[in-house]
CSV table of C-alpha atoms in Angstrom, one decimal:
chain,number,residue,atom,x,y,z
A,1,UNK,CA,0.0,0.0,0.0
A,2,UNK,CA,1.2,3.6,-1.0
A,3,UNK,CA,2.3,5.7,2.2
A,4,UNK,CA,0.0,8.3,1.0
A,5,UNK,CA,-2.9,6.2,0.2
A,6,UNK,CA,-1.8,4.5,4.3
A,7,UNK,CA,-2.3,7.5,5.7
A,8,UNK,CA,-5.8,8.3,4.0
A,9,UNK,CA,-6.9,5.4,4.9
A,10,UNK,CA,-6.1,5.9,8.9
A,11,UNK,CA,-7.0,9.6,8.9
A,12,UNK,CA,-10.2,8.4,7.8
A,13,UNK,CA,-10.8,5.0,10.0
A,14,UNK,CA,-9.8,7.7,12.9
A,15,UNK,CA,-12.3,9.8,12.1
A,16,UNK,CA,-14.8,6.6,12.2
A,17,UNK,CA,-13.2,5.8,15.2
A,18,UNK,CA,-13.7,9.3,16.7
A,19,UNK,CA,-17.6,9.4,15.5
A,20,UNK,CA,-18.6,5.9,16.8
A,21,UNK,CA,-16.8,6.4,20.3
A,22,UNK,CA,-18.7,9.6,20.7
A,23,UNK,CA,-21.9,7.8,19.4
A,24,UNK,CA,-21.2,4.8,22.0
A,25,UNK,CA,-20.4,7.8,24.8
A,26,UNK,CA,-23.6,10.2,23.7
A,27,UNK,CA,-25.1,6.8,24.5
A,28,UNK,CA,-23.9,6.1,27.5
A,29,UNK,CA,-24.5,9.5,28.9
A,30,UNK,CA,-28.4,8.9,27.9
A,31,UNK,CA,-28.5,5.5,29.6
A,32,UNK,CA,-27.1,7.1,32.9
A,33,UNK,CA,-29.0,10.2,33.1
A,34,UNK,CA,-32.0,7.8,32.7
A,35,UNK,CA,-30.5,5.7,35.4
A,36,UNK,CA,-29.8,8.8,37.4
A,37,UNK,CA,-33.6,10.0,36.8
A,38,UNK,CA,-35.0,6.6,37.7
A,39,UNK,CA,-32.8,6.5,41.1
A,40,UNK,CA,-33.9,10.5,41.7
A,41,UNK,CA,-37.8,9.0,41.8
A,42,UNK,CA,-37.0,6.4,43.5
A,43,UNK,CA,-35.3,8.0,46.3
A,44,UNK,CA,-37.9,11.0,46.5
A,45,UNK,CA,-40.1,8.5,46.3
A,46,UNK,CA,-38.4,6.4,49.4
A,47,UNK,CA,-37.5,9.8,51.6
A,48,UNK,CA,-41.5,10.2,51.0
A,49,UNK,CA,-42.4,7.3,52.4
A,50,UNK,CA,-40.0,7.3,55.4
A,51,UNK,CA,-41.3,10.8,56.5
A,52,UNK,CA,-44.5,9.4,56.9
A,53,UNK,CA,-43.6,6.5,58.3
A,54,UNK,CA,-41.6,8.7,61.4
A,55,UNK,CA,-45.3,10.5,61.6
A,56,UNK,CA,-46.8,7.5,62.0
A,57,UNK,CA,-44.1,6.2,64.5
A,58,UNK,CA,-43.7,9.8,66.2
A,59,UNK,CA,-47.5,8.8,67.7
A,60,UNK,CA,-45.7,5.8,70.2
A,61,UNK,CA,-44.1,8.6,71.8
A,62,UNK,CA,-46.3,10.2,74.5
A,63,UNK,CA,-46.9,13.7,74.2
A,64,UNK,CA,-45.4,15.8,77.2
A,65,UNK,CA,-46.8,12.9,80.3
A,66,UNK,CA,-47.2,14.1,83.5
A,67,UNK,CA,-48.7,12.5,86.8
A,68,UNK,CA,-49.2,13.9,90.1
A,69,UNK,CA,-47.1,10.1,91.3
A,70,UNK,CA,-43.9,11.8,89.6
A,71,UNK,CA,-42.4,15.0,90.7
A,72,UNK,CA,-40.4,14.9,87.0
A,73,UNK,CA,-40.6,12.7,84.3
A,74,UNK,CA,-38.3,13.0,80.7
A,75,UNK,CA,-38.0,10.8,78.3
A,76,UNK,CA,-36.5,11.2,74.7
A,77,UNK,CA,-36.2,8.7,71.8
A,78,UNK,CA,-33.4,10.0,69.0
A,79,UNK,CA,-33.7,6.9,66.2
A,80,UNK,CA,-30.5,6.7,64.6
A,81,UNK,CA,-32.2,7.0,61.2
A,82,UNK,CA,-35.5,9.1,60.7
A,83,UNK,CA,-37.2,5.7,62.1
A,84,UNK,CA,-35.9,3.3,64.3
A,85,UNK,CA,-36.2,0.0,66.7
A,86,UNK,CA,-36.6,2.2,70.0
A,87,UNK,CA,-39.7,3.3,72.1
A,88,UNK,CA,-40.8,4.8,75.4
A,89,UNK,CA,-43.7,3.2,76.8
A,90,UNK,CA,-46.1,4.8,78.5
A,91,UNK,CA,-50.1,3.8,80.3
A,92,UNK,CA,-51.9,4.3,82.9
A,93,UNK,CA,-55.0,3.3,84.3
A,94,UNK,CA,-56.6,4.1,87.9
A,95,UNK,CA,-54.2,1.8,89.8
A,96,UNK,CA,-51.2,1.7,88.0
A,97,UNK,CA,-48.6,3.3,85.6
A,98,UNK,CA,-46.7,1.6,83.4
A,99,UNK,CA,-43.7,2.7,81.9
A,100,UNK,CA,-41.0,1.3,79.8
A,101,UNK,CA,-38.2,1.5,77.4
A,102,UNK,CA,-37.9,-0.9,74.7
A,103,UNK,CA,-34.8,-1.7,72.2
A,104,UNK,CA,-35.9,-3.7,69.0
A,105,UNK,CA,-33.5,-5.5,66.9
A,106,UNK,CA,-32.0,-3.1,64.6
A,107,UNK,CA,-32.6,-0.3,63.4
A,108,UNK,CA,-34.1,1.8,60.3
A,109,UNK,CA,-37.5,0.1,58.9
A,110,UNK,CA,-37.1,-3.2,59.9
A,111,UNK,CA,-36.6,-1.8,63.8
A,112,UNK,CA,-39.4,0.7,63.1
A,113,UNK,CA,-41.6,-2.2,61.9
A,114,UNK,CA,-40.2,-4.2,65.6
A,115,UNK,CA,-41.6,-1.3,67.8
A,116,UNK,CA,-44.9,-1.3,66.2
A,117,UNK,CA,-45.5,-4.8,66.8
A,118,UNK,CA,-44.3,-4.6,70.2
A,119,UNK,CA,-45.9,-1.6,71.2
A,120,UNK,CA,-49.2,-3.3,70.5
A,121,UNK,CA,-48.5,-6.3,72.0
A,122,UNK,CA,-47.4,-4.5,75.1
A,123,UNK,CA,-50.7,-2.2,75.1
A,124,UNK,CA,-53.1,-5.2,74.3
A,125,UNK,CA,-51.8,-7.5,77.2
A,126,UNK,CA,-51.7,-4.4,79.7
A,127,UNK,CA,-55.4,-3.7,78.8
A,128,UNK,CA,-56.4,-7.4,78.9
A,129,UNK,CA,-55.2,-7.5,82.2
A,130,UNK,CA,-54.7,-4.9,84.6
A,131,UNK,CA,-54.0,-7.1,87.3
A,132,UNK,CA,-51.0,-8.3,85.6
A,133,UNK,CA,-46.9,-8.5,87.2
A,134,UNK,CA,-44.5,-7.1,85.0
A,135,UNK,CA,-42.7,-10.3,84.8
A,136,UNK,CA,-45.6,-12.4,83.2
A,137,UNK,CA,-46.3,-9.0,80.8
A,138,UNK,CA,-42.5,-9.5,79.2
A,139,UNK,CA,-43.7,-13.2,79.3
A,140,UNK,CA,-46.6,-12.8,77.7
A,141,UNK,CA,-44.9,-10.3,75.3
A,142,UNK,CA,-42.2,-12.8,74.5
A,143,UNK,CA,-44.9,-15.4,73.8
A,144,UNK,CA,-46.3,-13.1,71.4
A,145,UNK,CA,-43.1,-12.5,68.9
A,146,UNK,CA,-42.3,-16.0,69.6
A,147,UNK,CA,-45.6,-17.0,67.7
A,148,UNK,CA,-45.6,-14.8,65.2
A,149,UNK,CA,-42.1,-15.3,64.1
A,150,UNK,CA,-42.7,-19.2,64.7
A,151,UNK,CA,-41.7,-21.3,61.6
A,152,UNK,CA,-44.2,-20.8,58.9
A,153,UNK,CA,-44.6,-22.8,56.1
A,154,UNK,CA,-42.7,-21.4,53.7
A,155,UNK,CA,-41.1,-19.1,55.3
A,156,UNK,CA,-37.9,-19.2,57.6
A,157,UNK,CA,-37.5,-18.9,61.6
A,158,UNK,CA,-36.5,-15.0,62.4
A,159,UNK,CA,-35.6,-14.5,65.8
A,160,UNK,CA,-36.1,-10.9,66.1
A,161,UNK,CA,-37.6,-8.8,69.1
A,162,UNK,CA,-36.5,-6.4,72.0
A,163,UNK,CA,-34.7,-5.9,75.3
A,164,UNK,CA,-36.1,-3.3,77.6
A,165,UNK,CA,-37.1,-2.6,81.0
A,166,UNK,CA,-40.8,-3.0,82.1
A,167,UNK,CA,-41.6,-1.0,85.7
A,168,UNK,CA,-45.0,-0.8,86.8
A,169,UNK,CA,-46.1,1.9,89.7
A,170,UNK,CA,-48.1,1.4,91.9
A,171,UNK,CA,-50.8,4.2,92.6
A,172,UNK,CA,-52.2,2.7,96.0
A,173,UNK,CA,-49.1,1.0,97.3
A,174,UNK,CA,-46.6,3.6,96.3
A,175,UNK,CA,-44.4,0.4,95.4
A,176,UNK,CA,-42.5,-0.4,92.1
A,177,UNK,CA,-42.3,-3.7,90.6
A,178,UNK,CA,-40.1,-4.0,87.5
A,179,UNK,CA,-39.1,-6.9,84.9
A,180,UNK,CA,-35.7,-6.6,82.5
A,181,UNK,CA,-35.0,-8.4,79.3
A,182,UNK,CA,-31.5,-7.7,78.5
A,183,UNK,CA,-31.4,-4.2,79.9
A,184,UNK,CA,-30.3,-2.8,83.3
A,185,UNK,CA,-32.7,-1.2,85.8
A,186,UNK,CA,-31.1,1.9,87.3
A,187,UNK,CA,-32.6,3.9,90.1
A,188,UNK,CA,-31.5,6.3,93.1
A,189,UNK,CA,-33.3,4.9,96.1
A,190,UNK,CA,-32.7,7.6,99.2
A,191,UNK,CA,-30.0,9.1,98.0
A,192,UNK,CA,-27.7,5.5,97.1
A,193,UNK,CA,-27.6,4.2,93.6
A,194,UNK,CA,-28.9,1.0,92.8
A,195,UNK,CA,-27.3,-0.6,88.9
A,196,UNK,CA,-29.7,-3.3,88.7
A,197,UNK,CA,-27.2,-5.6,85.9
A,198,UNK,CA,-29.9,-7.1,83.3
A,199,UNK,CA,-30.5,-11.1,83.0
A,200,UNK,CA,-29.9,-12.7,79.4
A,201,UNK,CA,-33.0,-12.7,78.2
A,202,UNK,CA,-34.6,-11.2,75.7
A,203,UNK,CA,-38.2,-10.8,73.7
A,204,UNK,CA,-38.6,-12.9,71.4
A,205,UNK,CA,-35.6,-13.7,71.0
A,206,UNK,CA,-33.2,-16.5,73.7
A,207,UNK,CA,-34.6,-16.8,76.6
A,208,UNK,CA,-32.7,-19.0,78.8
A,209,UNK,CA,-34.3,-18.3,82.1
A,210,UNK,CA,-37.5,-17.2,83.4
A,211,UNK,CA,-38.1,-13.5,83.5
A,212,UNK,CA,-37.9,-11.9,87.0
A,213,UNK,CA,-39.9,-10.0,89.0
A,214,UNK,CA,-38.8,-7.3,91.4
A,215,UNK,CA,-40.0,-4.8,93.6
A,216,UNK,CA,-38.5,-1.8,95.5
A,217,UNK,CA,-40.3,0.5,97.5
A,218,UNK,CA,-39.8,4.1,96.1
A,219,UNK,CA,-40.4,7.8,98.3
A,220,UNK,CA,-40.1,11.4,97.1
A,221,UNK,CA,-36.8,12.0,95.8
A,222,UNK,CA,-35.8,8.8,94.2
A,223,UNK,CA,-35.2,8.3,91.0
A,224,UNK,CA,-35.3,6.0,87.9
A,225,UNK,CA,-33.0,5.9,84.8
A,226,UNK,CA,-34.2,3.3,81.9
A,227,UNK,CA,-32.0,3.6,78.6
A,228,UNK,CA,-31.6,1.5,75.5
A,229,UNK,CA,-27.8,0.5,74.5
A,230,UNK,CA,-28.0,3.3,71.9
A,231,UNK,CA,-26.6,6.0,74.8
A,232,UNK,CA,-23.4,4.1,75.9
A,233,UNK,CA,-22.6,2.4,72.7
A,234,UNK,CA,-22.6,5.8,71.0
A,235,UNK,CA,-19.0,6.2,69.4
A,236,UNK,CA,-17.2,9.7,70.0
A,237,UNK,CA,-14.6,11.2,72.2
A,238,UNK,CA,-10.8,11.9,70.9
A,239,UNK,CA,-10.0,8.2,70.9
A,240,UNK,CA,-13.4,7.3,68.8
A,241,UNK,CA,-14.1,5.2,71.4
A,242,UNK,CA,-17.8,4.5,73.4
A,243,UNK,CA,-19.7,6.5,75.7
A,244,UNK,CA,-20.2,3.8,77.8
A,245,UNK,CA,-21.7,3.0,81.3
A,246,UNK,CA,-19.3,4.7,83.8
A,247,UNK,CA,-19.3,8.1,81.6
A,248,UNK,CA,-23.5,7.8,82.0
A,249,UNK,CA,-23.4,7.3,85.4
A,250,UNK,CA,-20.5,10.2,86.5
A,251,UNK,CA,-23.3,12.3,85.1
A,252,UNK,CA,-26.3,11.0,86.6
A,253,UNK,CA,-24.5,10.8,89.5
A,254,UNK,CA,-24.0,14.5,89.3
A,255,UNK,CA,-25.8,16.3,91.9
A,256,UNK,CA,-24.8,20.0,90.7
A,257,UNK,CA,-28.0,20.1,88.1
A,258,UNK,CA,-31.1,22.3,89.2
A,259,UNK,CA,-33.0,19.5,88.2
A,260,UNK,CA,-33.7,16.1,86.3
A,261,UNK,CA,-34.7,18.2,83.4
A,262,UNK,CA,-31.4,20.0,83.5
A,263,UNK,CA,-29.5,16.9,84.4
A,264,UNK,CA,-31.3,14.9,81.1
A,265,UNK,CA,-31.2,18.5,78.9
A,266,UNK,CA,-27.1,18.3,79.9
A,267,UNK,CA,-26.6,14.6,79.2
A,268,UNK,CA,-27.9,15.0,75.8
A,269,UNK,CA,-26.1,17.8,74.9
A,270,UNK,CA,-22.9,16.0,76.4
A,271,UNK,CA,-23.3,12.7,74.2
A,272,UNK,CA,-23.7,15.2,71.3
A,273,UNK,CA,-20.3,16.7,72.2
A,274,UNK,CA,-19.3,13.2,72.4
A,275,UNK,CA,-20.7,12.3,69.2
A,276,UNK,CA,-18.9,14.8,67.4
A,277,UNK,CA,-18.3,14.6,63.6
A,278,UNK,CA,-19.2,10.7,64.5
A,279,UNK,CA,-22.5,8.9,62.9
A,280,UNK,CA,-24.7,7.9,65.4
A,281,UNK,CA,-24.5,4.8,66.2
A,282,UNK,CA,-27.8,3.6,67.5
A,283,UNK,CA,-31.2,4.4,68.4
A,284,UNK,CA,-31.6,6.0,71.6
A,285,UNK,CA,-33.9,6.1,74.6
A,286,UNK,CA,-34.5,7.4,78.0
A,287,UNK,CA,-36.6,7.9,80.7
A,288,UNK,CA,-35.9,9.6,83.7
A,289,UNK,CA,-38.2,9.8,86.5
A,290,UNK,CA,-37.9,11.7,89.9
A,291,UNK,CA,-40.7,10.8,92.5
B,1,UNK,CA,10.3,-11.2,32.7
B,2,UNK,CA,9.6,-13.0,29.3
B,3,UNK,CA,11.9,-11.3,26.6
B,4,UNK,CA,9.7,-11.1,23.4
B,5,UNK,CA,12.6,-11.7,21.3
B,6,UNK,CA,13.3,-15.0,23.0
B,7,UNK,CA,10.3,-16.2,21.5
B,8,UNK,CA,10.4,-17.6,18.1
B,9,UNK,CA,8.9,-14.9,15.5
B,10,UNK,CA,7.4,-17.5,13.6
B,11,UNK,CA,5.7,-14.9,10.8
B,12,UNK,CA,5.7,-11.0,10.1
B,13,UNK,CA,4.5,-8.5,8.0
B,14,UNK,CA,4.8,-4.1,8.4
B,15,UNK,CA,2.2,-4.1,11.0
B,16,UNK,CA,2.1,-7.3,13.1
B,17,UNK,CA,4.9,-9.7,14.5
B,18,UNK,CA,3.9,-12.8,15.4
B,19,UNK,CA,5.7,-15.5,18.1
B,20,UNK,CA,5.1,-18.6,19.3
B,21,UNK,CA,5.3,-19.4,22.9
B,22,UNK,CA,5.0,-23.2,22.7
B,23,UNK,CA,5.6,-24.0,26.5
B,24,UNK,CA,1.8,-22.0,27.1
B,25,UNK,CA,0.2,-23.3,23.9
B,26,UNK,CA,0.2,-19.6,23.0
B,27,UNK,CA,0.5,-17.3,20.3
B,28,UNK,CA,1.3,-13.5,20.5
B,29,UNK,CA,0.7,-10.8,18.0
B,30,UNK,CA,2.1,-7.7,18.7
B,31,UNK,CA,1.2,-4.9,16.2
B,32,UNK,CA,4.2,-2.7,15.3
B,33,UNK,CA,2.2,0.3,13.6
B,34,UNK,CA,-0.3,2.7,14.9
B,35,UNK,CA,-2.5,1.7,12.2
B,36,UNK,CA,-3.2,-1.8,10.4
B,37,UNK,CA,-5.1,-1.9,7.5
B,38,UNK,CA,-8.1,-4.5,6.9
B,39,UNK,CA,-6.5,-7.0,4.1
B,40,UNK,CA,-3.1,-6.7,6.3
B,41,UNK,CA,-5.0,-7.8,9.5
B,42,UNK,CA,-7.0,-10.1,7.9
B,43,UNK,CA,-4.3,-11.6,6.4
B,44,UNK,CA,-1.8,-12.0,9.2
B,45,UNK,CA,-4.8,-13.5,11.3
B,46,UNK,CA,-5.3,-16.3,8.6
B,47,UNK,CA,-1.7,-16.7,8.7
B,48,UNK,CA,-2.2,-17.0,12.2
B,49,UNK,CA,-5.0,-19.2,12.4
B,50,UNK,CA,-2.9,-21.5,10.5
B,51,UNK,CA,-0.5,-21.8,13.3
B,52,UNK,CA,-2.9,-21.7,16.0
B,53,UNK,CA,-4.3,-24.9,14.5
B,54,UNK,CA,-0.4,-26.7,14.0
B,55,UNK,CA,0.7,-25.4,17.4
B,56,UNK,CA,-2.6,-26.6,19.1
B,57,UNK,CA,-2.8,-22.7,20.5
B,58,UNK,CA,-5.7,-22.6,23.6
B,59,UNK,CA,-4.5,-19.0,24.5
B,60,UNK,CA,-3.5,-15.8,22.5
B,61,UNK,CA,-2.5,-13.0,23.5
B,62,UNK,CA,-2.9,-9.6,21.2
B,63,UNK,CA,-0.5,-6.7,21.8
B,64,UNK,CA,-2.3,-3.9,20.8
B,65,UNK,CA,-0.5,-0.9,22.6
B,66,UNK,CA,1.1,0.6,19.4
B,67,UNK,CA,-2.2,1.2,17.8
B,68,UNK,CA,-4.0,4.3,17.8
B,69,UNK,CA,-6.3,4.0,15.5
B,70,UNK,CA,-9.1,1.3,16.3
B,71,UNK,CA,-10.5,0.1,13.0
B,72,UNK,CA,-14.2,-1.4,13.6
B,73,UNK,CA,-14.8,-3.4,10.7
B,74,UNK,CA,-11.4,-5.3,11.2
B,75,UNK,CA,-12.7,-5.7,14.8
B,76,UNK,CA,-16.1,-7.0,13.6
B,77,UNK,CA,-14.3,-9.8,11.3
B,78,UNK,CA,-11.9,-10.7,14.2
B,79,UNK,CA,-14.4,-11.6,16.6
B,80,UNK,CA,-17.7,-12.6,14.6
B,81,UNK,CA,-15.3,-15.1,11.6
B,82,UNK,CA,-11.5,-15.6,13.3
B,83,UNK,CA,-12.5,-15.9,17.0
B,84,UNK,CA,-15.4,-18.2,16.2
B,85,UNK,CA,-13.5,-20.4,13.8
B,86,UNK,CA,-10.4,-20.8,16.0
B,87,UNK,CA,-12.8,-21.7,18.9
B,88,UNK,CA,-13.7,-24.8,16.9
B,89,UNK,CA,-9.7,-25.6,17.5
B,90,UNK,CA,-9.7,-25.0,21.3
B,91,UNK,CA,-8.3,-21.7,21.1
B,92,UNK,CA,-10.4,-19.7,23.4
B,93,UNK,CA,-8.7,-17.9,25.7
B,94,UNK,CA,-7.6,-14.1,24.8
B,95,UNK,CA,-5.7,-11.7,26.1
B,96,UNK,CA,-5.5,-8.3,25.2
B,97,UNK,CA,-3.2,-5.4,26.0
B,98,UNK,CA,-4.1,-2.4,25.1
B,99,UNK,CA,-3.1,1.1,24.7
B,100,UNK,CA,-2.8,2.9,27.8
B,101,UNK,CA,-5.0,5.8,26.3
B,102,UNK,CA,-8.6,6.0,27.4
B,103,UNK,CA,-9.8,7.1,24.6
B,104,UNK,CA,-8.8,4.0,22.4
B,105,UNK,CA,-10.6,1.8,25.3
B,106,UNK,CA,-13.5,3.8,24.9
B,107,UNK,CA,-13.3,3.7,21.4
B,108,UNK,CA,-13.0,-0.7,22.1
B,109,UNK,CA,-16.2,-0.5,24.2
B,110,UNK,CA,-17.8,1.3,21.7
B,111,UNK,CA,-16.9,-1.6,19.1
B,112,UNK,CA,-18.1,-4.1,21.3
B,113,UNK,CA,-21.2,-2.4,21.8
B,114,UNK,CA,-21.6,-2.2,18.2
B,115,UNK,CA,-21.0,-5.9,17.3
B,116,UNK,CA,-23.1,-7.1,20.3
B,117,UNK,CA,-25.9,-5.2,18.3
B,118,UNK,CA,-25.5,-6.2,15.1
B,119,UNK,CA,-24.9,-9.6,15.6
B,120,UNK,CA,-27.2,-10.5,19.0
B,121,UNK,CA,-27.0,-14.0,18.8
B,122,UNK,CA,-23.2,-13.4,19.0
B,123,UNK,CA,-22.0,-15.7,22.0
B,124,UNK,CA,-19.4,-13.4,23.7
B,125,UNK,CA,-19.3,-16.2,26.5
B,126,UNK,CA,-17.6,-18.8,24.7
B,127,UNK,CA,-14.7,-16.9,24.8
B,128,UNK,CA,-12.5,-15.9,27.6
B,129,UNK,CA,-11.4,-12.5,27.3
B,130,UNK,CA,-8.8,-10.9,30.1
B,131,UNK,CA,-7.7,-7.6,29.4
B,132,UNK,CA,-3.9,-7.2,31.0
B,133,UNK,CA,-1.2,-4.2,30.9
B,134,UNK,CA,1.6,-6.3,29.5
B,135,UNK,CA,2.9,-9.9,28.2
B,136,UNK,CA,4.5,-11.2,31.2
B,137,UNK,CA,0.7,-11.0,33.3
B,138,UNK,CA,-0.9,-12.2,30.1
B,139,UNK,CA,1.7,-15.5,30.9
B,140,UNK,CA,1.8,-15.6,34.2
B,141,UNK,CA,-2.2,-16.2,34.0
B,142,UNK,CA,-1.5,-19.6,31.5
């Protein structure tokens, strides 16, 4: 082949070259902004839906409870994501009041979907039977997810559920009875503090003993703390380390606040220093009660 | 480090040396030119094909990193006729070094593209194609 004919011939299978590859990129440009559109909807369409849903699950939390039985009473649940597996429980009836903090598996919308089914399992047994212990509610609680994650046909065992703290006041008596599943009970009984350490069981989950029942007598003054893991596994700090138990309890056990509100208002705003630049790690939830 | 020259140069033309490497059961083609015309390529491949089939060749390994110029049509015939027929042979394993530009693999994914349209019932799977960045991987991976 002639050096000049060569060199036609390239110029112009370069110029093909040049014309396809732009064809094939035009292309491939078209393709992703489609792709780009289609994940756009989608994720409107998904941010839509989860607002809702943290409407929907915004109505567990009680709206600013107060009984003449508590001299203060705070609680705050901060899911990780806009929805989560955490929930303060609150009832009462003429006799009793019934409060609890609950820790579903995981987080997000499968934890959201946890705390729905347990908060209605919790309210349904409590109103079935008022006369109830708070042992034989977790019971009866655990029965509950046990059944309805039982092996279906078709469809595989889940063993998914909660930990939490159930206390139950009562109105007459002035005595507390309370029931743990895999969280710790913490209260200030004249003026000492009491770290109740949790058993190994959990809702619908392992249970490898029964669930216990105890009772303390409480007067004016004392005080309650229930929290879900979320608070003391929080990441943070200058080694990016947890928030743990001790750092929790320096600051309950801080007596320089004006009051629980304070004392709650500063432990939040302390785990947020904590927290830093840091994700949060978990849901969290509280409830603090002065008698 | 495999010296190219070591291996046998078994054929050549002004755009494409080709060696035998007969301890891998593998041919090499490295094009010497920025451009290859379609009879040249098509003839060197036939040429090739010839020796593939003596030399029992399962791998092959195609040097394209003096190229510049990526020439469809001479693309189209190398997969849809040579590739197909040499597969009959057991030669199905390619590797392909290419140009370190990113426009020139652009303009390959582009010709793939292309031939996967015009010829759908095209089955790209019965080959095995690794791209590498030089010979020595290509070998080390026989």
């Amino acid at each position: 082949m002639e050096e000049v004919q060569y060199y036609k011939e390239q110029l112009s299978s370069l110029k093909d070259m040049f014309s396809r590859t732009t064809e094939h990129m035009q292309k491939l440009q078209d393709e992703l902004k489609i792709a780009k559109d289609k994940l756009e909807a989608t994720n409107l369409s998904l941010n839509q839906s989860i607002t809702y849903a943290e409407k929907i699950q915004n109505h567990l939390i009680p709206i600013k409870y107060s009984n003449c039985a508590f001299s203060e009473i705070h609680y705050s649940v901060i899911q990780r994501d806009q929805i989560g597996g955490d929930f303060v429980f609150i009832y009462e009836d003429d006799k009793r009041i019934y409060f609890a903090i609950m820790d579903c598996t995981g987080h997000g919308i499968p934890g959201a979907l946890l705390t729905m089914m347990g908060y209605n399992f919790l309210n349904e047994i409590i109103i079935s039977n008022d006369q109830l212990a708070a042992n034989e509610i977790l019971k009866q609680l655990d029965k509950k997810f046990q059944y309805f994650f039982s092996i279906k046909q078709g469809r595989d065992q889940i063993r998914d559920g909660m930990d939490g703290v159930l206390c139950i006041y009562d109105l007459t008596s002035k005595k507390l009875q309370y029931s743990m599943a895999g969280r710790p009970f913490w209260a200030k009984i004249k003026g000492q503090w009491f770290k109740q350490r949790p058993d190994r069981n959990s809702i619908g989950g392992h249970t490898i003993s029964d669930f216990e029942l105890h009772k303390v007598d409480v007067n004016k003054g004392d005080e309650i703390f229930l929290f879900s893991d979320g608070l003391t596994d929080q990441f943070g700090g200058e080694n990016n380390k947890k928030f743990l138990t001790k750092r929790l309890f320096t600051h309950l056990n801080d007596d320089n606040f004006l009051n629980l509100e304070d004392k709650t208002n500063s432990l939040l705003q302390k785990l947020k220093d904590w927290q830093g630049d840091e994700e949060q790690t978990d849901d969290i939830a509280y409830i603090a009660i002065k008698f | 480090m495999i010296n190219q020259s070591e291996n046998e140069i078994i054929w050549s033309n002004d755009f494409l040396k080709l060696h035998n490497i007969p301890n891998k059961s593998c041919g090499l083609f490295v094009a010497t030119k920025e451009y290859i015309p379609i009879e040249s390529f098509k003839n060197a491949f036939e040429k090739a094909a010839v020796f593939a089939k003596q030399n029992n060749w399962q791998n092959f390994i195609f040097d394209k990193r003096n190229l510049t110029v990526f020439h469809q049509p001479s693309m189209e015939w190398y997969y849809t006729t040579w590739k197909k027929e040499l597969a009959s042979s057991g030669l199905t394993r390619h590797f392909k070094i290419l140009p370190k530009e990113n426009w020139f693999k652009a303009s390959v994914e582009a010709g793939k593209d292309e031939i996967k349209s015009k010829y759908p019932n095209f089955n790209f799977d019965a080959f095995e194609v690794k791209y590498v960045d030089n010979v020595d991987e290509a070998l080390s991976q026989i």
